[in-house]
Short mmCIF file of C-alpha atoms in Angstrom, two decimals:
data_model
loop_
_atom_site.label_atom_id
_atom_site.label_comp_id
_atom_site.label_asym_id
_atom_site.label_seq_id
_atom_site.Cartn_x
_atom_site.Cartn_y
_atom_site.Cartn_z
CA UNK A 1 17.78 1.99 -4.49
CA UNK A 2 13.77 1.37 -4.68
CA UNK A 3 12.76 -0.09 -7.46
CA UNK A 4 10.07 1.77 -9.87
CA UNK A 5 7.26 -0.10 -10.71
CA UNK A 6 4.31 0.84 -13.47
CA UNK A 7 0.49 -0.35 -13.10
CA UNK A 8 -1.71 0.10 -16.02
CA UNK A 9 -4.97 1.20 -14.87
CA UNK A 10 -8.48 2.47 -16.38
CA UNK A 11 -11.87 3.26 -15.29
CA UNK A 12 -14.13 0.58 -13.42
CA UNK A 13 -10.38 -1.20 -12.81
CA UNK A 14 -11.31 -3.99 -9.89
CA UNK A 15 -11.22 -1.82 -6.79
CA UNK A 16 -9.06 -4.36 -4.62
CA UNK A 17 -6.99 -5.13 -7.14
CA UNK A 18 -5.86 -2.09 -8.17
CA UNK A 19 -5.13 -0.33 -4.86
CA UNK A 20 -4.20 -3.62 -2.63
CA UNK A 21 -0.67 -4.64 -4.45
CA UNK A 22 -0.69 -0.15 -5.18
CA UNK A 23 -0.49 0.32 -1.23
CA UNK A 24 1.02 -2.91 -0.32
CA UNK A 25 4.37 -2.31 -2.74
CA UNK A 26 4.52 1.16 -1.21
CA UNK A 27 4.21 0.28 1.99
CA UNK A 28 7.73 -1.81 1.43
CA UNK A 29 9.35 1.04 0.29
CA UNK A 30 8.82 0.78 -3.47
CA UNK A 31 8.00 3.41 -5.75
CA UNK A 32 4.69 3.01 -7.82
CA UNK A 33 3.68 5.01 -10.82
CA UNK A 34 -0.04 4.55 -11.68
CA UNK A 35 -0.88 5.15 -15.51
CA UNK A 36 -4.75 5.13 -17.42
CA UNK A 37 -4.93 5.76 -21.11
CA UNK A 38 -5.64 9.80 -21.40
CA UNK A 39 -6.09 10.57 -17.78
CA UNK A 40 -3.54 12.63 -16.21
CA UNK A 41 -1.67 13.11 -12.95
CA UNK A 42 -4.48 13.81 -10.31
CA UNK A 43 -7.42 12.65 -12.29
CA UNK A 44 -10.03 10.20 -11.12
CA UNK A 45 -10.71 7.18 -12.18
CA UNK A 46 -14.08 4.97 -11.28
CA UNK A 47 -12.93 1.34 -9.88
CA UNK A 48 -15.71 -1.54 -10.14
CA UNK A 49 -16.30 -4.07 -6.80
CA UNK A 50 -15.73 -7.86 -7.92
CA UNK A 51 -17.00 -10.35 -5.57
CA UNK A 52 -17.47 -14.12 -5.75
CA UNK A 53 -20.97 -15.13 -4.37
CA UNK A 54 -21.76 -18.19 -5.80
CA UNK A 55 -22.96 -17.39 -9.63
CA UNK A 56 -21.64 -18.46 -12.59
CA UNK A 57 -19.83 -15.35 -12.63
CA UNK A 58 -19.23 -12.00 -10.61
CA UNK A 59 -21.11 -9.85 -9.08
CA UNK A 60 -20.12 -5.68 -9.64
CA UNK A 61 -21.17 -3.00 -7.76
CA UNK A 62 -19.36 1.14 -7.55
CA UNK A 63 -16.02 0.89 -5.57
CA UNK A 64 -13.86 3.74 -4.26
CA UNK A 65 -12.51 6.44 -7.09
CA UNK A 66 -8.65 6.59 -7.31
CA UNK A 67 -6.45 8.60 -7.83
CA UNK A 68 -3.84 8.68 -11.13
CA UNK A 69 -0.21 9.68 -10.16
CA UNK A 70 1.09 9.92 -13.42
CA UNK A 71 0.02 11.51 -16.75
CA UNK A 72 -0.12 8.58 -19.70
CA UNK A 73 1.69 10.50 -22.31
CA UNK A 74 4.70 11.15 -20.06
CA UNK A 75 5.14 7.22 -19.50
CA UNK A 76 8.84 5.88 -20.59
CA UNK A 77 8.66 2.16 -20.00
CA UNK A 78 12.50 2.24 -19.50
CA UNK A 79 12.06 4.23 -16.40
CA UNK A 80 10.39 1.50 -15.08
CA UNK A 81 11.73 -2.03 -13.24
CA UNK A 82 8.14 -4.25 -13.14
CA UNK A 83 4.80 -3.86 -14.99
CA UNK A 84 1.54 -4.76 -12.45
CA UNK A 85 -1.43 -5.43 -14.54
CA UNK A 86 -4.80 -5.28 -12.23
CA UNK A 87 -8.01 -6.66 -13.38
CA UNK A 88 -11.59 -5.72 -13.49
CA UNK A 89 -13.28 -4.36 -16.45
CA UNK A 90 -10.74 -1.82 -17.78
CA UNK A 91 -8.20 -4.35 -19.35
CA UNK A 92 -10.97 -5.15 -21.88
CA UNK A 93 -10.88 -1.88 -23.45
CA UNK A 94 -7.69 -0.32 -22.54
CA UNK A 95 -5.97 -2.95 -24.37
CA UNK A 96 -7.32 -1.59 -27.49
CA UNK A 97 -4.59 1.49 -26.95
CA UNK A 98 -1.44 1.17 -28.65
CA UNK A 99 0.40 2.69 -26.18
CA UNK A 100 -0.95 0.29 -23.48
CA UNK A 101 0.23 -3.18 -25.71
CA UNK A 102 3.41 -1.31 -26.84
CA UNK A 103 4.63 -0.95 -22.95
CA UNK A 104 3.55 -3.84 -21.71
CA UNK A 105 5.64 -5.35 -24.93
CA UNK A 106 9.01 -3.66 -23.32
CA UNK A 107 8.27 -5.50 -20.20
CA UNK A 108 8.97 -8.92 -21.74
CA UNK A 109 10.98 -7.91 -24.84
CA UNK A 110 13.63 -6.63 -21.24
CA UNK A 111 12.39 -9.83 -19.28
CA UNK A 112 11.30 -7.46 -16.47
CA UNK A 113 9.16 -8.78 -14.40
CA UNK A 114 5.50 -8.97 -15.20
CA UNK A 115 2.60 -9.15 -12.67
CA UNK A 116 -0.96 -9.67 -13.64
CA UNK A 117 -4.35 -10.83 -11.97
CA UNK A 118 -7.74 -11.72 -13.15
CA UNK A 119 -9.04 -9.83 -16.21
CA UNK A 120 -5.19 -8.04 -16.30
CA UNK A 121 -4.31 -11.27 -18.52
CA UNK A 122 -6.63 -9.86 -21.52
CA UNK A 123 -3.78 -6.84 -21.74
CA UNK A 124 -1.23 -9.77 -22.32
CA UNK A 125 -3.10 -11.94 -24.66
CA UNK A 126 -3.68 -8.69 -26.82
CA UNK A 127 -0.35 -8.06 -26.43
CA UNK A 128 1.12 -11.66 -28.48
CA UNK A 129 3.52 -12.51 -25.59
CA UNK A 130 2.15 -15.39 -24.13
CA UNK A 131 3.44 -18.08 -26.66
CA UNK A 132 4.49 -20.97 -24.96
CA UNK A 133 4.20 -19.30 -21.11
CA UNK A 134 2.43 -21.15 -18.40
CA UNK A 135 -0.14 -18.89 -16.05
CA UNK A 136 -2.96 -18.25 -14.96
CA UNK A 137 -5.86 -15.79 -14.87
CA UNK A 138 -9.78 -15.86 -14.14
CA UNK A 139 -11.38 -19.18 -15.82
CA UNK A 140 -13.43 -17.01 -17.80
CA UNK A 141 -10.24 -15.54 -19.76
CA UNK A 142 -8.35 -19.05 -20.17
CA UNK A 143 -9.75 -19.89 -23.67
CA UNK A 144 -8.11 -16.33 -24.67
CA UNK A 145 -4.87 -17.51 -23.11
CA UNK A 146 -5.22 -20.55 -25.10
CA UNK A 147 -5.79 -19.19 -28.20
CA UNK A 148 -2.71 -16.73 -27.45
CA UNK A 149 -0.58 -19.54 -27.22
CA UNK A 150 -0.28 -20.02 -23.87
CA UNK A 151 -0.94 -22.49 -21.30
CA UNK A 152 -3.50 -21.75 -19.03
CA UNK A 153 -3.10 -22.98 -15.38
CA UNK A 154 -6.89 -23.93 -13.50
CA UNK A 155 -5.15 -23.26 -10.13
CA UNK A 156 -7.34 -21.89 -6.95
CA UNK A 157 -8.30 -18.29 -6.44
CA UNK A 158 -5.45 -17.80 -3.54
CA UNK A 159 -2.74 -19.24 -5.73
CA UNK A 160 0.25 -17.56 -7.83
CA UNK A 161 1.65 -19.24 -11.17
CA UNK A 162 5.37 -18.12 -11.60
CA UNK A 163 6.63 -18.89 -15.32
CA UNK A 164 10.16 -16.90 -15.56
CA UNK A 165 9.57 -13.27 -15.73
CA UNK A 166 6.13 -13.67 -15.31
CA UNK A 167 3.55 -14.16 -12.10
CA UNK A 168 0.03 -14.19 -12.54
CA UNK A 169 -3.43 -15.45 -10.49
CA UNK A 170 -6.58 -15.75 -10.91
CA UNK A 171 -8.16 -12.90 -9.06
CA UNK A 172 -7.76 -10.60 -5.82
CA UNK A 173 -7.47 -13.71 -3.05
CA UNK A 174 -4.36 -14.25 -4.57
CA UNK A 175 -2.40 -11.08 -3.63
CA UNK A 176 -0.58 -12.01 -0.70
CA UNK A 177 1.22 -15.47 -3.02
CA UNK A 178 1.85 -13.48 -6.39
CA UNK A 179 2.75 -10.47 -4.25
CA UNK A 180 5.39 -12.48 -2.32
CA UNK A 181 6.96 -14.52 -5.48
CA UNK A 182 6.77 -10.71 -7.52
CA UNK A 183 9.07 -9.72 -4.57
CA UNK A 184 11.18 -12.23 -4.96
CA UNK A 185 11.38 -11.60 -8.47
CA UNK A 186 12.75 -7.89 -7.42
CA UNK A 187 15.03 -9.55 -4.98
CA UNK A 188 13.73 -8.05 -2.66
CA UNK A 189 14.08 -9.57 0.92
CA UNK A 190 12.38 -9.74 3.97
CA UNK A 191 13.39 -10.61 7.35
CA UNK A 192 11.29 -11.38 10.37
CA UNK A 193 12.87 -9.84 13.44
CA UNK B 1 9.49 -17.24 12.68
CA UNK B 2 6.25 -15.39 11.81
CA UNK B 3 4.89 -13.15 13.87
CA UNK B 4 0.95 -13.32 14.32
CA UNK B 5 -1.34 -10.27 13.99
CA UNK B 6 -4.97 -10.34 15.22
CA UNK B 7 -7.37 -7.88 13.17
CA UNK B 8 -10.96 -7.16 14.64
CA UNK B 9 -13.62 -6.17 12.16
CA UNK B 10 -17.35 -6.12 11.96
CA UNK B 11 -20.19 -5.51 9.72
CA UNK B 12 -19.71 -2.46 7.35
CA UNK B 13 -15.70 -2.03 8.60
CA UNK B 14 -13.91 -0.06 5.84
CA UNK B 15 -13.44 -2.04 2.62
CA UNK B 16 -9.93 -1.08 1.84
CA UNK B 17 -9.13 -0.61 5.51
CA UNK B 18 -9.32 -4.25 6.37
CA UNK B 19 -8.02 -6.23 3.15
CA UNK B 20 -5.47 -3.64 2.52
CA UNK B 21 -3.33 -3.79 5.54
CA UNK B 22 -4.76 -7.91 5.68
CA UNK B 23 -3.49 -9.16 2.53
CA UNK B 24 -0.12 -6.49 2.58
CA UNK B 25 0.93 -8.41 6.24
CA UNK B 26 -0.01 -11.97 4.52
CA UNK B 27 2.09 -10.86 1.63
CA UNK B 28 5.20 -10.15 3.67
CA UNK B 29 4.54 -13.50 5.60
CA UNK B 30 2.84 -12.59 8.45
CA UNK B 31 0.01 -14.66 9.69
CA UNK B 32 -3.08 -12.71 10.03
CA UNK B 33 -6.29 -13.85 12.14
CA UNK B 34 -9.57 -11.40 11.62
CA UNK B 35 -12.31 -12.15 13.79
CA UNK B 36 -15.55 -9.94 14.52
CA UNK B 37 -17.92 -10.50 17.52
CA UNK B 38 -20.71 -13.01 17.30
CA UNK B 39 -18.69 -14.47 13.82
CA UNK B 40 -17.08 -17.68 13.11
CA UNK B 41 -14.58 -18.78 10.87
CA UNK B 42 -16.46 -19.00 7.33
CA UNK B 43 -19.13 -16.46 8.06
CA UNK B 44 -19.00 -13.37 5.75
CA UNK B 45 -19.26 -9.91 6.85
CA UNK B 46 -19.96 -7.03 4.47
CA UNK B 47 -17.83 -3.81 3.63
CA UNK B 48 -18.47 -0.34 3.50
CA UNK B 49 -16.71 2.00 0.55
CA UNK B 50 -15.84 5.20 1.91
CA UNK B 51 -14.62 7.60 -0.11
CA UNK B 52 -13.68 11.58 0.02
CA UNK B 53 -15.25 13.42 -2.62
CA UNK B 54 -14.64 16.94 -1.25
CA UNK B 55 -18.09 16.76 0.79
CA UNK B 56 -17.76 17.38 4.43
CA UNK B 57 -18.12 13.98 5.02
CA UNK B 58 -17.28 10.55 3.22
CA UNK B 59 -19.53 9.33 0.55
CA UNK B 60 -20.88 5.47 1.58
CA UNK B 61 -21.38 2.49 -0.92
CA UNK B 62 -22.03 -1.49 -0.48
CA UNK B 63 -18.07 -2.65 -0.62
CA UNK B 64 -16.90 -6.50 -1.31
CA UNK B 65 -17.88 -9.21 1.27
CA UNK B 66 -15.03 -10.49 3.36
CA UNK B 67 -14.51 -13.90 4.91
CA UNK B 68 -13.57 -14.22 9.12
CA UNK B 69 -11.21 -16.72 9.31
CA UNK B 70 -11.48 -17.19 13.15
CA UNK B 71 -13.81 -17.70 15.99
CA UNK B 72 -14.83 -14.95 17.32
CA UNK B 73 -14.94 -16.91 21.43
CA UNK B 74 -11.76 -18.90 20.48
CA UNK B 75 -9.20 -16.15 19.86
CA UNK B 76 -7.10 -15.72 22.71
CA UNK B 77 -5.09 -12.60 22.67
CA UNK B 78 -2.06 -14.18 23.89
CA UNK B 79 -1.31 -16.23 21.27
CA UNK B 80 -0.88 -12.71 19.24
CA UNK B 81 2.09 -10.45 18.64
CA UNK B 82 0.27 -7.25 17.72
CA UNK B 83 -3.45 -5.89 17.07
CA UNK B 84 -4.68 -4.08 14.02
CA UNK B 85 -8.21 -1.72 14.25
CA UNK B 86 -9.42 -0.98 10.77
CA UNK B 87 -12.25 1.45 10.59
CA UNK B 88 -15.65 2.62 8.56
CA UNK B 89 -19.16 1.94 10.67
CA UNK B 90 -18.15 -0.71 12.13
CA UNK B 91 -15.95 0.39 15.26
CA UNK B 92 -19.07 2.07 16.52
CA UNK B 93 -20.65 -0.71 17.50
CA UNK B 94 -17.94 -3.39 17.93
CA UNK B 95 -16.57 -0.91 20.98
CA UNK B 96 -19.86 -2.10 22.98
CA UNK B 97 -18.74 -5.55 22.78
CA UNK B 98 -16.89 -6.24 26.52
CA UNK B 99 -14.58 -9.07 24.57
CA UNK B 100 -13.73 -6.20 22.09
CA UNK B 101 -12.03 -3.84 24.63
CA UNK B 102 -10.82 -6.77 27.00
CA UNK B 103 -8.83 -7.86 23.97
CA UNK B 104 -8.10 -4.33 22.99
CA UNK B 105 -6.85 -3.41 26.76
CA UNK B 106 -4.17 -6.63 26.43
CA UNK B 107 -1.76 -5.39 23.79
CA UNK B 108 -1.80 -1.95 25.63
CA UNK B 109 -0.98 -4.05 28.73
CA UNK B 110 1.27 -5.77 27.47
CA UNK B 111 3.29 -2.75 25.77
CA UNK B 112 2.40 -5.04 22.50
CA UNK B 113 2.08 -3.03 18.59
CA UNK B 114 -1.53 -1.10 18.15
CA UNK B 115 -1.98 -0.26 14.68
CA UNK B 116 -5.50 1.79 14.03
CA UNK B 117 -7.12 3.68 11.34
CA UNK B 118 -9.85 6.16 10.92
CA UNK B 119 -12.74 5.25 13.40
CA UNK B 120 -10.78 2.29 14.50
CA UNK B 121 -9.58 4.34 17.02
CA UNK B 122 -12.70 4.55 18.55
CA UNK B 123 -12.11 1.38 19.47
CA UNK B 124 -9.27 2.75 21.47
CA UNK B 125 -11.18 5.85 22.80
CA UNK B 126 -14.05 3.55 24.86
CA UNK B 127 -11.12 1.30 25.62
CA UNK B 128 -9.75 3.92 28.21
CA UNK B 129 -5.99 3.23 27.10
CA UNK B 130 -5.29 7.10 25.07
CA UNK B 131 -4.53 8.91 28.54
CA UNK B 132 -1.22 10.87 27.35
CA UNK B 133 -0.89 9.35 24.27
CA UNK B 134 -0.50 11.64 20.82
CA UNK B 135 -2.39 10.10 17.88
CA UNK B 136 -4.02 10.64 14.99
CA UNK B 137 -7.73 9.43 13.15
CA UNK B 138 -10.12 10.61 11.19
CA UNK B 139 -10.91 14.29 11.42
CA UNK B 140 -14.47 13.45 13.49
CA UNK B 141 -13.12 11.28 15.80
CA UNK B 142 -11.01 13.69 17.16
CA UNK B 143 -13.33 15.19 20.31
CA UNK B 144 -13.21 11.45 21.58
CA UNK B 145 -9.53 11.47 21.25
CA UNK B 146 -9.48 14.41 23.77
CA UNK B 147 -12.24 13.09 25.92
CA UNK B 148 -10.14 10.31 26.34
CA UNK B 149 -7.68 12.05 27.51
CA UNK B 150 -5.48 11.72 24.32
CA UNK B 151 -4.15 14.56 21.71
CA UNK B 152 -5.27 14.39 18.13
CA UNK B 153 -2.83 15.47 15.87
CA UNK B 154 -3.36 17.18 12.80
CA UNK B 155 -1.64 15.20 9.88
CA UNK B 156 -2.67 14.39 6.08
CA UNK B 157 -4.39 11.62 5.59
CA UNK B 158 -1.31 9.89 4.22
CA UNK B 159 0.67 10.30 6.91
CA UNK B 160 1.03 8.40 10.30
CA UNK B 161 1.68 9.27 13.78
CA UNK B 162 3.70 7.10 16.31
CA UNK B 163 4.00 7.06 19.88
CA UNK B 164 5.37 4.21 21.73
CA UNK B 165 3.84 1.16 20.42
CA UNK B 166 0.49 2.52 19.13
CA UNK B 167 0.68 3.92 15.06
CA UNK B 168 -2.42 5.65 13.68
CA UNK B 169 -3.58 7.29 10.77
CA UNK B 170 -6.66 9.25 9.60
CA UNK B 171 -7.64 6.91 6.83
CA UNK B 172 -7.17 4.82 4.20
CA UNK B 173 -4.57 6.93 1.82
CA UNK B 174 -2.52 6.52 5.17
CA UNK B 175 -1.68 2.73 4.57
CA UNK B 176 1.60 2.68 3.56
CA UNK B 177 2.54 5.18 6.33
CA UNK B 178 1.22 3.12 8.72
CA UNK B 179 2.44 0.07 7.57
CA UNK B 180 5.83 0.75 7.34
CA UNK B 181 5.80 2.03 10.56
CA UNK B 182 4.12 -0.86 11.92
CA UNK B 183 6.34 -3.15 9.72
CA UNK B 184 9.51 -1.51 11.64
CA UNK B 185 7.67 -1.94 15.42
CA UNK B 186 7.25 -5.88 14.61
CA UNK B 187 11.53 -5.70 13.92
CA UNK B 188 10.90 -6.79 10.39
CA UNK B 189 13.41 -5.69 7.52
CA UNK B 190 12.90 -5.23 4.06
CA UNK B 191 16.18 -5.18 1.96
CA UNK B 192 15.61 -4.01 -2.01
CA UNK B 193 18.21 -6.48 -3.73
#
């Protein structure tokens, strides 16, 4: 049977990194339930363009709306077989939502697996589970991982850290690796005819 | 082993319609070459959002910048196993590139995979391969589907038509259609553990 798998989501989310792994996991048959605090099933949310020019940091620009498929107060964690944290903007304030830390808590409490990217990472240093893990995340958010514990891995931008239940990287060229070792993770495989 | 999928793309191609299906094949271990005419491997091309906001049209904003990873007068269409046309502006123009729809005309010659989206199948249309073929695209490209000599059909936008070895859909919500489909044509398998 597919497995189910949860993203946590919220306006000016990165616009790759929300809907790349979102269409990519569907398009291997899985089934993908997208969530925002207080936004509803068919409600639009704003998603935020990161790119990597050459500054110190990002630049942002307006990216595509998308679309939520799920209402947040109907959210059970234990329907659910992965978490997928994408970055951008929203996990800075949508970590500040009970609901939001108390799911993603499930998710390791049930050492299901746990995907995150970029800014995602600030949902899981909020969320005190990152004592004595090993990841990654953008460089800008590894003194947070560090102070929640954790160890944070200075790996490159296309890379995926895998630290038992958990795969994380440090922004959206790393989807292909952390998608590939998440679906391993699922045991899911895949066979080149 | 690996089977290797070329991608063309050009200024202001879709944003989501070229790193989507991109980093989805990478992810699933397929090696993925994108080139664009007059581009060489390293040179950045910029994206186009295009969104549907219930205006009779798409809505266009600045997208990420994306990084060819090929030369354009180096890629040999031999070497490849199947072809991938994304859309947005950039089709338009691409099409009146002779390399374009010499490299295009191979995969139909050679009975290899065609996946297209959107206005990537104008790409197809100039081309001259759509004579009795069914497809789909976006909604506006459809009079050049039929001067082709081709039949538009009519699907959602998250669906995807197949006929032989070309699959289309009319836009980006189509992905995972499309993919799957396209997934299946390439003989891979995806077994959910």
């Amino acid at each position: 049977m597919a497995k189910k798998i949860l993203i946590i989501a919220g306006d000016y989310v990165e616009d790759y990194e929300l809907m790349v792994p979102y269409q990519a996991m569907l398009s291997i048959g899985l089934e993908v339930d997208v969530m925002a605090p207080s936004r509803n099933k068919g409600d639009i949310i704003p998603t935020a363009i990161h790119d990597f020019v050459g500054d110190q940091t990002y630049t942002e620009l307006r990216g595509h709306n998308f679309e939520i498929n799920v209402d947040y107060n109907k959210v059970d964690p234990e329907a659910y077989d992965a978490l997928y944290l994408p970055g951008g903007r929203a996990p800075e304030y949508i970590r500040l939502n009970q609901r939001v830390i108390e799911i993603t808590r499930h998710f390791f409490d049930k050492n299901k697996p746990v995907l995150a990217v970029c800014h995602g990472i600030q949902i899981l240093t909020t969320a005190g589970v990152l004592k004595g893990r090993s990841l990654t995340a953008y460089m800008a958010v590894g003194p947070d991982i560090e102070l929640a514990g954790g160890t944070w891995e200075n790996v490159s931008v296309d890379e995926a850290v895998v630290d038992g239940n958990l795969v994380t990287s440090p922004a959206w060229p790393g989807h292909p690796a952390m998608l590939n070792e998440f679906y391993k993770l699922l045991g899911i495989t895949i066979s080149h005819g």
